[in-house]
Each structure stands twice: as structure tokens, then as C-alpha cells.
CSV table of C-alpha atoms and ligand atoms in Angstrom, one decimal:
chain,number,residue,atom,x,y,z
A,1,UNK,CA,123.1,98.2,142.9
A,2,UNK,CA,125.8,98.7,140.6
A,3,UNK,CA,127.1,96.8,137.8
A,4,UNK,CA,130.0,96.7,135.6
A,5,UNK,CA,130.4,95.4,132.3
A,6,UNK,CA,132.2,96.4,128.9
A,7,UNK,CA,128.8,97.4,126.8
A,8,UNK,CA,125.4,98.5,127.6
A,9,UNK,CA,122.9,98.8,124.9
A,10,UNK,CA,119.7,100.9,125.4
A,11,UNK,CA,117.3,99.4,123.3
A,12,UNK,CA,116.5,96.2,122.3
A,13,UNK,CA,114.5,96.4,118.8
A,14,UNK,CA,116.8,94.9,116.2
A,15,UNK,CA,119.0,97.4,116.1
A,16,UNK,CA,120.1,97.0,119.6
A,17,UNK,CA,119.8,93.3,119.6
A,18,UNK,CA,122.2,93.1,116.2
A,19,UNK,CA,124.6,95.6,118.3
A,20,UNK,CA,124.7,93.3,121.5
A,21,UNK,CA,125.2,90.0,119.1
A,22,UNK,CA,128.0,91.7,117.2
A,23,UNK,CA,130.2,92.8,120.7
A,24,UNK,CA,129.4,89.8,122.5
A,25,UNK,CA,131.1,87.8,119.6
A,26,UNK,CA,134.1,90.0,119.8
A,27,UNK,CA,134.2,89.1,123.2
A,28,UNK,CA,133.1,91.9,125.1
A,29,UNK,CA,130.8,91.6,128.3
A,30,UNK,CA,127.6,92.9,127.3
A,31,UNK,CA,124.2,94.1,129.1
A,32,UNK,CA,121.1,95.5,127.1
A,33,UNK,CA,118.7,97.3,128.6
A,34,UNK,CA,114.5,97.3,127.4
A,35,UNK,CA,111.5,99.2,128.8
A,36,UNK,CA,109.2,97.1,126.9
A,37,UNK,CA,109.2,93.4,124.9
A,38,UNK,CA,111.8,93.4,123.2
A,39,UNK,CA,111.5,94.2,119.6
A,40,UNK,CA,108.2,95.8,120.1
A,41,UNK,CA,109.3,99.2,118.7
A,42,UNK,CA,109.7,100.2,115.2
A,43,UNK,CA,110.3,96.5,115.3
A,44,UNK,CA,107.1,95.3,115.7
A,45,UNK,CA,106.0,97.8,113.5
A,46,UNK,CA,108.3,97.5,110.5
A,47,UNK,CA,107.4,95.5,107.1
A,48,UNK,CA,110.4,93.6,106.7
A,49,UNK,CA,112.0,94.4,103.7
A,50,UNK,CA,115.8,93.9,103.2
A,51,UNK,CA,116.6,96.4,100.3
A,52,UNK,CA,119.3,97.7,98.2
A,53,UNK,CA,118.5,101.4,98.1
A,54,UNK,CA,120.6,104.6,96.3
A,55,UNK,CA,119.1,107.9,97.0
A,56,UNK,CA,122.8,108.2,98.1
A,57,UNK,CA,126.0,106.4,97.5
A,58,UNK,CA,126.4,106.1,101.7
A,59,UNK,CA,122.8,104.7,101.6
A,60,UNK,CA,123.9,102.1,98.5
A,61,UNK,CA,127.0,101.5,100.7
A,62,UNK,CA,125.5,100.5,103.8
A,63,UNK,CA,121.8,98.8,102.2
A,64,UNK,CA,124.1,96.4,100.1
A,65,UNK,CA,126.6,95.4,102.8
A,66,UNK,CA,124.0,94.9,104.7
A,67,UNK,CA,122.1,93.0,102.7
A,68,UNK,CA,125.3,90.7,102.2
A,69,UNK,CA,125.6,90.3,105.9
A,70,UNK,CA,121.4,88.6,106.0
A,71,UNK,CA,122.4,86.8,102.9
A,72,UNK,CA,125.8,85.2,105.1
A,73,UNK,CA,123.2,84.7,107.6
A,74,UNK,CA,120.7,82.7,106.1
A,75,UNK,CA,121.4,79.0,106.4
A,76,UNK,CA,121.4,79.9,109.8
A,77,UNK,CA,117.8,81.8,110.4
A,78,UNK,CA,115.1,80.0,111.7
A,79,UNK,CA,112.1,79.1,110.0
A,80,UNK,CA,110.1,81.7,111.6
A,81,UNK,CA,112.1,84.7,110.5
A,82,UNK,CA,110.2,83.7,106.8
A,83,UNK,CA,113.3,85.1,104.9
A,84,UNK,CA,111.6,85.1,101.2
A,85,UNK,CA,114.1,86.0,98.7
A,86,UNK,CA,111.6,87.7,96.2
A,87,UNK,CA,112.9,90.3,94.8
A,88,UNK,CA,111.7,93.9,94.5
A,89,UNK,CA,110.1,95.0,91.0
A,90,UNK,CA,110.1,99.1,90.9
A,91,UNK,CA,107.4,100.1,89.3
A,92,UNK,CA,107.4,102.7,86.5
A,93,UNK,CA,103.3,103.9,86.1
A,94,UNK,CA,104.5,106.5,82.9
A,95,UNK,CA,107.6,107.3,80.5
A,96,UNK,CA,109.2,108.9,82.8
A,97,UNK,CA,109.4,106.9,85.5
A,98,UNK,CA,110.9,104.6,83.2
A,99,UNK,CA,113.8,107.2,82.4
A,100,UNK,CA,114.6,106.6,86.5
A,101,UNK,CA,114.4,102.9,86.3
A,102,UNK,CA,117.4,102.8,83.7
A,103,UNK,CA,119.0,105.1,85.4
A,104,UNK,CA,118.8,103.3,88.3
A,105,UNK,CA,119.4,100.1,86.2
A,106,UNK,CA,122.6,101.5,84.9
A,107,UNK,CA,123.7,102.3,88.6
A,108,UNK,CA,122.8,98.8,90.2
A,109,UNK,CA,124.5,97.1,87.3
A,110,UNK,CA,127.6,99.2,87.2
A,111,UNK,CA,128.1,97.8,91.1
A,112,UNK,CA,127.6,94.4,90.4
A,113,UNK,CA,124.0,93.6,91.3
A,114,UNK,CA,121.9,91.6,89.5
A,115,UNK,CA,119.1,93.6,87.6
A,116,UNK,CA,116.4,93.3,84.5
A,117,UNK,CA,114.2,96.2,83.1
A,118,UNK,CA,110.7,94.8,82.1
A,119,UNK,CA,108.4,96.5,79.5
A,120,UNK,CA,105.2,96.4,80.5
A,121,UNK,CA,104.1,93.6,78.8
A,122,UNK,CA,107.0,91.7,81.0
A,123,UNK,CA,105.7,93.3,83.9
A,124,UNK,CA,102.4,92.6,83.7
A,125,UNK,CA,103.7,88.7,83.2
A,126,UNK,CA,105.7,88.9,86.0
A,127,UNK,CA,102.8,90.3,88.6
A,128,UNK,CA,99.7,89.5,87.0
A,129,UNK,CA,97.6,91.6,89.4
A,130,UNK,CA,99.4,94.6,88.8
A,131,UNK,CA,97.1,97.3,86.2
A,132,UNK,CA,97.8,96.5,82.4
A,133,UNK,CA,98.7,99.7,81.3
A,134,UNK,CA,101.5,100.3,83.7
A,135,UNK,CA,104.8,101.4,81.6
A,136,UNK,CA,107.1,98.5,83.7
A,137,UNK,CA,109.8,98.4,85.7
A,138,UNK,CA,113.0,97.3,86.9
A,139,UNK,CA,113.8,93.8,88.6
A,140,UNK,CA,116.5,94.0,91.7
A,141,UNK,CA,116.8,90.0,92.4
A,142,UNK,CA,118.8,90.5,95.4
A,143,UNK,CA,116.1,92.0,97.7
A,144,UNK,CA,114.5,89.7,100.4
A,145,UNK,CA,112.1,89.9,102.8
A,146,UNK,CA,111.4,88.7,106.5
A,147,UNK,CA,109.8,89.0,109.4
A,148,UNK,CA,111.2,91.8,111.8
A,149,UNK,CA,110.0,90.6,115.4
A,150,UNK,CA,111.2,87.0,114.6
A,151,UNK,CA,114.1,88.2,112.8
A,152,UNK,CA,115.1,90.2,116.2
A,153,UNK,CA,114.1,87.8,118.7
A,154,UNK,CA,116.9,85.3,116.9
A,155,UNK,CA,119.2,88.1,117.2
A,156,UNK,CA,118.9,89.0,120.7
A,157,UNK,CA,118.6,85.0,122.0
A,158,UNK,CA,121.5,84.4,120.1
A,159,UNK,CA,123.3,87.6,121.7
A,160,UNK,CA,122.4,86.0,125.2
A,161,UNK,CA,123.9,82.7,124.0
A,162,UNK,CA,126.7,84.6,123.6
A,163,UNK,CA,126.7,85.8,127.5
A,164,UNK,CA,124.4,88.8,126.9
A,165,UNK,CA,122.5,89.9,129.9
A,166,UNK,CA,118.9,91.4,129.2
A,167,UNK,CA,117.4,93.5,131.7
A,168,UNK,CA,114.0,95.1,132.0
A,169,UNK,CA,113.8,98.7,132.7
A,170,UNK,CA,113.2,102.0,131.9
A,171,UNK,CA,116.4,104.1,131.4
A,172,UNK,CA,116.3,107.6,132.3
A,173,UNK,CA,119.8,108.8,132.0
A,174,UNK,CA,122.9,107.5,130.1
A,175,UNK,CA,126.0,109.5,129.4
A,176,UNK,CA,129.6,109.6,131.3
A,177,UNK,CA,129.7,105.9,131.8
A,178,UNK,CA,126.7,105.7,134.0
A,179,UNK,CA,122.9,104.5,133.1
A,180,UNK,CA,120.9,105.2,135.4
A,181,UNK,CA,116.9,103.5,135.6
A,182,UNK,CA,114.1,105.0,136.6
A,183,UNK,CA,113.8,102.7,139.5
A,184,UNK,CA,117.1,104.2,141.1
A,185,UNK,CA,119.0,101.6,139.6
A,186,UNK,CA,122.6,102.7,138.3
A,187,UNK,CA,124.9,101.1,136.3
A,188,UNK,CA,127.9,101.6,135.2
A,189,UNK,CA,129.7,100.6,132.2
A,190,UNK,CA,133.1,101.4,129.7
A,191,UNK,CA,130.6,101.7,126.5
A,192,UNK,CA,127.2,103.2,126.3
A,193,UNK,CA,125.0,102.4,123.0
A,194,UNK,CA,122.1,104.7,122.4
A,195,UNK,CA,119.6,102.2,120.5
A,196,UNK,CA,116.0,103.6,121.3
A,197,UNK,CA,115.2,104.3,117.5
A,198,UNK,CA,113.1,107.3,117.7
A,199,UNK,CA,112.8,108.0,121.1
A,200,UNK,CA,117.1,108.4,121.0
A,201,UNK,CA,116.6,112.2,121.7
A,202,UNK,CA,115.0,111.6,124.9
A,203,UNK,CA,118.3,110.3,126.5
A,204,UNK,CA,120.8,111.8,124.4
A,205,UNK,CA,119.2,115.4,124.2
A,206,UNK,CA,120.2,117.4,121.0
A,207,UNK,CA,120.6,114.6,118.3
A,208,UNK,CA,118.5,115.2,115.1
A,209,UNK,CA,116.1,112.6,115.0
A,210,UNK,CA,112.4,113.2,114.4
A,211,UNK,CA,109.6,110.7,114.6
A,212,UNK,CA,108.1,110.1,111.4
A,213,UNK,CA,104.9,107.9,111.8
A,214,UNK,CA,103.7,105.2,109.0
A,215,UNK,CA,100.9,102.8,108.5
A,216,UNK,CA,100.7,99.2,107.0
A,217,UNK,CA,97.9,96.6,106.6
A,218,UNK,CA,98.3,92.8,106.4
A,219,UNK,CA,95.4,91.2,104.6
A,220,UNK,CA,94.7,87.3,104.8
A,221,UNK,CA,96.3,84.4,103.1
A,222,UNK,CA,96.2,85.2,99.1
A,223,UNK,CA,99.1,82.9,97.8
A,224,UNK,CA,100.3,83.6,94.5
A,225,UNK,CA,98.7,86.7,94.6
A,226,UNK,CA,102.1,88.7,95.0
A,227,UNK,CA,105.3,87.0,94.0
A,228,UNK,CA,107.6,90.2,94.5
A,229,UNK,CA,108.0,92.8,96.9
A,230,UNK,CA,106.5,95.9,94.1
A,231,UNK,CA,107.2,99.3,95.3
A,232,UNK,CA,106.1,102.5,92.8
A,233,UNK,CA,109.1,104.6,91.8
A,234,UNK,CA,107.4,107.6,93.3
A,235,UNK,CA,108.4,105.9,97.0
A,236,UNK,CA,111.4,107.7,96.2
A,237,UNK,CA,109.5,111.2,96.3
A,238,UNK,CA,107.4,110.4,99.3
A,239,UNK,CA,110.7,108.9,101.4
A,240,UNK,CA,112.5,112.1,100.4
A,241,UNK,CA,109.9,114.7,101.3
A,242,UNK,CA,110.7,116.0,104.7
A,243,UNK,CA,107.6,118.2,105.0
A,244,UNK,CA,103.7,117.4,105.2
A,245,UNK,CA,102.2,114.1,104.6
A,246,UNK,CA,102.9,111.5,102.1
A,247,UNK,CA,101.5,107.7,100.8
A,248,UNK,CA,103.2,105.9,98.6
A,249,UNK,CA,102.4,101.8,97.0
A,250,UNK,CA,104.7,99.8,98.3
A,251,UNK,CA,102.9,95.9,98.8
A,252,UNK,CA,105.5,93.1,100.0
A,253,UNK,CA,104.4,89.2,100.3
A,254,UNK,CA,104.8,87.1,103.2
A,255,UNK,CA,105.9,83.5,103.1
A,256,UNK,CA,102.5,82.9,104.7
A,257,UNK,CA,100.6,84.3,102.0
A,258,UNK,CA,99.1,87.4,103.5
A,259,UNK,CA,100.2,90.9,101.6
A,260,UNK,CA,101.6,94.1,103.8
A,261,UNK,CA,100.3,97.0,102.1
A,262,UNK,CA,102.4,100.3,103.0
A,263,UNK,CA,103.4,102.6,102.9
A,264,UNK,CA,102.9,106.3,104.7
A,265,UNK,CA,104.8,109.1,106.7
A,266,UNK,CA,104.0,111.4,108.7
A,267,UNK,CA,106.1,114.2,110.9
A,268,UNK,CA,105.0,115.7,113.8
A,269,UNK,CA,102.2,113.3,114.4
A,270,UNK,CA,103.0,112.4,118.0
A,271,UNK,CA,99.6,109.7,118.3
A,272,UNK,CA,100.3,106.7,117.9
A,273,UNK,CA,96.6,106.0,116.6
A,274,UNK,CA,95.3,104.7,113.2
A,275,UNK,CA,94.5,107.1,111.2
A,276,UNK,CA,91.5,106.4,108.9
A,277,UNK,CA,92.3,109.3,106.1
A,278,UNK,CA,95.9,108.1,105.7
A,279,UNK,CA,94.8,104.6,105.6
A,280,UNK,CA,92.1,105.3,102.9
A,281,UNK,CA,94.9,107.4,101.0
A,282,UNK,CA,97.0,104.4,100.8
A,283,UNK,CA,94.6,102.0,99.9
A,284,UNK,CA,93.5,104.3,96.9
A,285,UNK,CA,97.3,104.8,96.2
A,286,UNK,CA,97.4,101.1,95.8
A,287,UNK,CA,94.6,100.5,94.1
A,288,UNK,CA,96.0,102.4,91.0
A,289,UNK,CA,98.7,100.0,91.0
A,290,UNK,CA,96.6,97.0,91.6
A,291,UNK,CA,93.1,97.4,91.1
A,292,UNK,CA,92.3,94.3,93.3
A,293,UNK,CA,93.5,94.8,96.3
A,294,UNK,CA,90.4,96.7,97.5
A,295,UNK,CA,89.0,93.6,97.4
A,296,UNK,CA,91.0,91.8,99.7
A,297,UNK,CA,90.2,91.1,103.6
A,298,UNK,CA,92.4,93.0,105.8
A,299,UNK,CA,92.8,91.6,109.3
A,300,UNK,CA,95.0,94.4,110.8
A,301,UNK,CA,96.2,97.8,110.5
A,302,UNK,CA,98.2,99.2,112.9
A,303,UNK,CA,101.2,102.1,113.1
A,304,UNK,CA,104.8,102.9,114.2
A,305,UNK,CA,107.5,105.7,114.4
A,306,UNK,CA,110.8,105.6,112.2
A,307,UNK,CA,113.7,107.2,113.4
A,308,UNK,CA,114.3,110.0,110.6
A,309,UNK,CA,117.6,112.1,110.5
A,310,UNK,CA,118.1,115.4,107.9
A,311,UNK,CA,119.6,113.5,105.5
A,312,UNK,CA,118.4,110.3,105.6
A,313,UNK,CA,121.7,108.0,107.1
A,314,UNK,CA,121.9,106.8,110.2
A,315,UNK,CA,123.7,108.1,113.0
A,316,UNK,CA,126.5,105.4,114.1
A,317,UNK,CA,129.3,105.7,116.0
A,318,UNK,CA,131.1,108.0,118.6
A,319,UNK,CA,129.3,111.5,120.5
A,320,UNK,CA,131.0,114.1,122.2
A,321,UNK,CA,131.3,111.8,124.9
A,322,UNK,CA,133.8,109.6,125.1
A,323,UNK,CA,131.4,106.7,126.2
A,324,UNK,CA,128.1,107.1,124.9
A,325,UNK,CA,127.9,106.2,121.0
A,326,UNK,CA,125.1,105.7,119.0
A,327,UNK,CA,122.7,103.6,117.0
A,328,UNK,CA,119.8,105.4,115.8
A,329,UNK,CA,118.2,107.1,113.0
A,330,UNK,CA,117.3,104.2,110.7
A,331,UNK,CA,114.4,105.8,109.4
A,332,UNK,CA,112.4,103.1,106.6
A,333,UNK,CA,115.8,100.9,106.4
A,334,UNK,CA,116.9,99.8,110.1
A,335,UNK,CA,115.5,96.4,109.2
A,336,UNK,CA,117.9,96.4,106.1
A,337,UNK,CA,120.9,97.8,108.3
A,338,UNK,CA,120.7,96.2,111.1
A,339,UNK,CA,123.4,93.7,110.9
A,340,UNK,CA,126.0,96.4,108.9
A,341,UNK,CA,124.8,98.8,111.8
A,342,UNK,CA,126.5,96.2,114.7
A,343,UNK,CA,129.3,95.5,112.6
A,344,UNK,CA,130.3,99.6,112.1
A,345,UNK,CA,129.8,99.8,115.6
A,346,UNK,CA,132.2,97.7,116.7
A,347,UNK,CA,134.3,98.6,113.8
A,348,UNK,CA,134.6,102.0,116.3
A,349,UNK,CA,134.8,100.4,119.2
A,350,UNK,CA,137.9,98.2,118.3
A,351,UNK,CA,139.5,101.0,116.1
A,352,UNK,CA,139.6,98.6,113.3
A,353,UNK,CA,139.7,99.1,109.8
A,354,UNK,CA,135.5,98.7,108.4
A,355,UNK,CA,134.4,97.5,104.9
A,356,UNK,CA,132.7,100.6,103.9
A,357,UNK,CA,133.7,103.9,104.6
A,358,UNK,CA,132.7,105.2,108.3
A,359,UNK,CA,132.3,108.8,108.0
A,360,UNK,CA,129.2,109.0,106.5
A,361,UNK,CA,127.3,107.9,109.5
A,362,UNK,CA,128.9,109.4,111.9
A,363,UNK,CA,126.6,111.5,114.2
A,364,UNK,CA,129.0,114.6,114.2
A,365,UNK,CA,128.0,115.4,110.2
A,366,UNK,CA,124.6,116.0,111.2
A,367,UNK,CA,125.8,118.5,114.1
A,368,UNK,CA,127.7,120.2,111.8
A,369,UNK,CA,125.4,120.2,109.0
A,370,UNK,CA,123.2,122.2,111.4
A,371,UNK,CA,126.3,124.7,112.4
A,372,UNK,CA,126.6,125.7,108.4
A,373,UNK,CA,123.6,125.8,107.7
A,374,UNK,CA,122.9,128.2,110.7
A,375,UNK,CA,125.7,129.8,110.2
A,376,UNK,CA,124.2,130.3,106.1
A,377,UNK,CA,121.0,131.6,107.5
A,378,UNK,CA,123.0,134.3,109.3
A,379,UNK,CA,125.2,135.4,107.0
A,380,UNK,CA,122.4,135.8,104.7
A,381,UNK,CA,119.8,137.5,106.6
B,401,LIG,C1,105.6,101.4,109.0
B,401,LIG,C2,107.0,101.0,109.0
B,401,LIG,C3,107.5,100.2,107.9
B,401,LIG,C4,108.9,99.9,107.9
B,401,LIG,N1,109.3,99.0,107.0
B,401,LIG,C5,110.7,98.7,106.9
B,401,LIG,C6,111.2,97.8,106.0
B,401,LIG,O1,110.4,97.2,105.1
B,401,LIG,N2,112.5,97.5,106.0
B,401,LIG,C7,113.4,98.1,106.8
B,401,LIG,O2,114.6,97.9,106.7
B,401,LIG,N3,112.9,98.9,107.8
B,401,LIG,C8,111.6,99.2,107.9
B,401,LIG,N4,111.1,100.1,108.8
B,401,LIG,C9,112.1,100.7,109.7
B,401,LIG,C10,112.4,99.7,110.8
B,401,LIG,O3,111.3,99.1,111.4
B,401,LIG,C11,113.2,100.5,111.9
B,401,LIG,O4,114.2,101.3,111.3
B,401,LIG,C12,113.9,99.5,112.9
B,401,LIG,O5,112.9,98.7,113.4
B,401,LIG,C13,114.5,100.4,114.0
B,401,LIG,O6,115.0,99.4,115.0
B,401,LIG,P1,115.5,100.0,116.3
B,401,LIG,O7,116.1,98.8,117.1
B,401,LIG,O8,116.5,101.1,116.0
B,401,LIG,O9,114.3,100.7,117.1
B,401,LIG,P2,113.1,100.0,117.8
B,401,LIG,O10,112.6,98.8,117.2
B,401,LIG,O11,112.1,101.1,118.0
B,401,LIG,O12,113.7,99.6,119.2
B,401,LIG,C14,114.0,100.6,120.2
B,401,LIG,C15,113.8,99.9,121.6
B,401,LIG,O13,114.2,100.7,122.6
B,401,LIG,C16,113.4,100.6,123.7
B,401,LIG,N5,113.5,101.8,124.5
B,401,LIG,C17,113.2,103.1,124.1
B,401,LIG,N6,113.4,104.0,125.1
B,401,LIG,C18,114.0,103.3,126.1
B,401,LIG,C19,114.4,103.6,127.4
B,401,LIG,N7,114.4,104.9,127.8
B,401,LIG,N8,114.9,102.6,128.2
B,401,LIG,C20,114.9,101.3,127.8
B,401,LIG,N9,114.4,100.9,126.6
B,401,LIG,C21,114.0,101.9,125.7
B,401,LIG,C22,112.0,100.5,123.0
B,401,LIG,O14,111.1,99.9,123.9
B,401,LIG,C23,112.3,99.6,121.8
B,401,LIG,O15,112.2,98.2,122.1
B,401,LIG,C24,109.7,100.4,108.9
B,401,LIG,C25,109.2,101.2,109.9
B,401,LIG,C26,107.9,101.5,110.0
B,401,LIG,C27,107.4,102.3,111.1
């Protein structure tokens, strides 16, 4: 059987589903394609945090317009997607962790967002539960959080109220126009969007994305226990290591109550199991932060793969072949850049002018990032 239509999406975590929303309000005739429930990827797995973050300015670029596309989105979000505007306090445990929250103070304020250092005393007002003798922090008022799987379900029924077919398979092949399933089923198609998250590199061979597995607990209902989403300043080091394994405090609240307690990576950890050592790491990361948590009843603990790319941007937009573009690579953020993520895309496909710059995401910089750098290895060896 073969099908036409202007789009097909492979993938339908909320990536894909923000993609197939986007062109089928543009008007374009759209199919996505899943192997599984939809948004049980990364998805399912994700904590939900929707976060300004500038380890780069590209990463500040896309976080924050991002953010402002959930914000436009709001009044519109079901109940269930638990959008909690909290807030993110980044926590400085010594002197100079405080030197990087000004610094990153100073660089949040200087583009307009709304942000307050706290001492410690201020911090320990702020999230009571947190240890005393922490040095404090900095305030970013414009985080949020949600819930990812309700968050994407939205997405992708809104997408099929927008004449978006879904259909359940397990693609095989996708390039030149053609998708092909593994039941024998072909379809073809102007516009092919890679949106498998980490698995991309099974159906577009060659891109650089890398599993990177992490961990989170939810605990029971503890209101007030948590009124922000706290993550330590050292995230920064464990989201920038690309080697070895890392752990890092990062607890967010839920509108329910419950706590997610994160965060860890892992490369080259291809089971998709629990692992008990990383699990206890976290919890004694976290309990230097806040010494009560320990004491709290977890009901689930569970894991799931980012999509991680070399230098930590996504990989949006055009490949060698004319039809096949991508949507992949999100790493910790695709929750966060979901909605900017669609919105670039079709800023490609329509050849129409974008509201940040595209270039940095474009899959080609990581292709020839590779190039020099081999190209450096021979020259000097
Ligand atoms: C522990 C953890 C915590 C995280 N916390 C946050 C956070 O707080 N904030 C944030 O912004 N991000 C967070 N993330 C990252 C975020 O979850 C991901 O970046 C995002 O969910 C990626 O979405 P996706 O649609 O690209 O991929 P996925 O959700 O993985 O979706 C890909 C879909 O493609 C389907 N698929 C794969 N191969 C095929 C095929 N061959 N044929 C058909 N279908 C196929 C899969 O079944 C899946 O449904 C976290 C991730 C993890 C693991």
C-alpha cells in the first residue's frame, strides 16, 4: 500500500508530536509514524522541566524561546499537563559556586529575564528543607514545570484535530522520500522527519547521537515540602561531562505533591535496567542538599535514554538528502524545546525567515565538526 502525503514524522514522543502539530497548522498534510504508545520514549521517561539554560548562547536562544512558546500556550493546556510555574532556585553549596550564580545572574538579567540571588539565609527561607549551611543561590522565576506524557498526548491529539494521521508501526527505512515499515508497508512522502530521539541513528545511519541513560525517583505526596524546582550548580559539570558516569541534585515538585528526584547519566550503558549503585549515588547526592529526603517513601524508580549530540544542541533541520530532515538530539532539554523545535522545523520547510538564528542546530555543524577535528588529529599525528 502506498500513501502520499506532504510530511511524515517518525516518532511520536513530544518532539514528533510538537513537529506534526506545527506543519499541520501551516496546512500541510501530515502522517506520523510510532512503534510503540506514543510518548513512551524519553517521554515517558523525562522529568518535565521547562528551563532557561546557557552553557551556550544557541542553548539560551532556543531554552528561552521555547520557554516563551509553553508560556503562549498555557491558557490553553489541560489540567493534566500540571504546568506549575515554580521556578528553578540554583543552588550554590560553597563560595564559589556563588561566583557562577552571579555570573549567571548577570547574564540572565542582561537578556531580560527575571532573576534574584539569595544568601543563604534567603535560601534557606525560601526551601526550608534545603541544609542550613548551604552558601544560596540564584532565583530564575520563569522556569515551569509539567508533566511530559500528558504534555505530549495534548500535542499529538491536538495535531490529529488538525487532520494528522497516526499510524502504528515499526519503521525500518526512511530516506529518498520513501518510509518503508517493517511489515512491508511503504510510504511515500515530499518531507521525511527523523524524530526517534536516541534511536535517530538507527534509521538515519551516521548522525552523532549517543544514548545517554538517567534515573529519577517520584516519592509520594509531600506538599509543601518543595516549592521550587532546586537544581545544584554542579548539574552544570555532570551535564557537560561526556565521559564516565555522573549524578547530580536536581529535585523538581509536582502539582500533585510527589517530588522527582534526578538526576544521572550514563554513556554506553545500553540496559535499560535500574541500576541500584547509581540510584544510591543520587540519593546520597541529594541528601547533602536536603538531608530529608532519605526519609521519604519512594513509589517508583525507573530509567530512560536522552538523545546526546557532541556539543550539546540539537540537530534540526535539513540532511544531505533533500527529503529527510531531522529532529533529534535533545539530550536533558527536548521537553523544554519541544515547541521551538516544531516551529524551526517548519521555519526550513517553508524557507521562512525564524526568530532565532538557524544555523546553530543545523545537523551539518556536527558533520563538520567531526571532519576538522579528524582532519586535526591527522595533521598532528
Ligand atoms: C531521566 C531523564 C530526565 C529528563 N528530564 C527532562 C526535563 O526535566 N526537561 C526536559 O526538557 N527534558 C528532559 N529530558 C529529556 C526529554 O525527556 C527528551 O529530550 C525528550 O523526551 C525527547 O523527545 P523525543 O520526542 O525526541 O524522543 P522520544 O520521546 O524518545 O520519542 C521517540 C519516539 O520514536 C519512536 N520510535 C523510535 N524508533 C522508531 C521506529 N523505527 N519506528 C517508529 N517509531 C519509532 C519511539 O517509540 C518513541 O515514541 C529528560 C530525559 C531523561 C531520560
Amino acid at each position: 500500500m502506498i500513501h502520499t502525503c506532504d510530511v511524515i514524522v517518525i516518532g511520536c514522543g513530544i518532539v514528533g508530536s510538537a513537529c506534526a502539530l506545527e506543519c499541520a497548522r501551516a496546512g500541510m498534510k501530515v502522517t506520523v509514524l510510532e512503534q510503540d504508545t506514543p510518548g513512551s520514549g524519553a517521554t515517558a521517561a523525562g522529568m518535565g522541566h521547562i528551563v532557561v539554560m546557557d552553557d551556550s548562547p544557541a542553548q539560551f536562544a532556543l531554552t528561552s524561546y521555547s520557554q516563551s512558546l509553553w508560556k503562549r500556550l498555557i491558557p490553553e493546556l489541560p489540567i493534566n499537563v500540571e504546568y506549575h510555574s515554580c521556578g528553578t532556585i540554583w543552588v550554590a553549596a560553597d563560595d564559589e559556586e556563588m561566583a557562577e550564580a552571579r555570573r549567571k545572574q548577570a547574564y540572565y538579567a542582561a537578556e531580560g529575564l527575571p532573576v534574584e540571588m539569595l544568601d543563604s539565609a534567603q535560601l534557606h527561607e525560601a526551601e526550608p528543607n534545603l541544609d542550613p549551611s548551604l552558601a544560596g543561590g540564584l532565583r530564575v522565576f520563569s522556569d515551569a514545570v509539567l508533566y511530559p506524557p500528558s504534555a505530549a498526548a495534548y500535542l499529538i491529539q491536538q495535531a490529529q484535530q488538525h487532520g494528522v494521521s497516526l499510524v502504528y508501526g515499526r519503521c525500518v527505512q526512511a530516506s529518498r522520500g520513501e518510509v518503508r515499515l517493517a511489515n512491508g508497508t511503504r510510504l511515500q512522502s515530499r518531507i521525511i522527519v527523523n524524530a526517534t530521539g536516541a534511536v535517530s541513528p538507527e534509521l538515519t545511519p551516521g548522525i552523532l547521537v549517543k544514548k545517554r541513560k538517567g534515573h529519577l525517583i517520584i516519592t509520594d505526596r509531600y506538599p509543601g515540602f518543595l516549592n521550587h524546582q532546586l537544581v545544584e550548580l554542579g548539574y552544570l559539570k555532570s551535564a557537560h561531562s561526556t565521559l564516565g558516569d555522573s549524578v547530580a541534585f536536581n529535585v523538581q515538585p509536582r502539582k500533585t505533591g510527589q517530588l522527582l528526584i534526578g538526576s544521572s547519566r550514563q554513556y554506553d550503558a545500553e540496559d535499560g535496567g535500574v541500576d541500584h549503585t547509581i540510584v544510591a549515588s543520587m540519593i546520597e547526592r541529594a541528601a547533602l542538599y536536603m538531608p530529608k529526603l532519605p526519609s521519604l517513601s519512594a513509589l517508583r524508580i525507573w530509567s530512560g535514554f536522552r538523545a546526546a549530540t557532541p556539543d550539546k544542541l540539537p540537530l534540526i533541520g535539513p540532511t544531505e538528502d533533500p527529503t529527510l530532515f531531522l529532529a533529534t538530539g535533545h539530550e536533558g532539554l527536548g521537553i523544554t524545546t519541544s515547541l521551538a523545535t516544531a516551529r524551526l522545523l517548519l521555519d526550513h520547510l517553508l524557507n521562512r525567515p525564524s526568530e532565532i538564528p538557524l544555523t546553530p542546530y543545523l545537523p551539518s555543524r556536527v558533520a563538520a565538526t567531526v571532519r576538522d577535528s579528524a582532519a586535526d588529529s591527522v595533521a598532528h599525528a
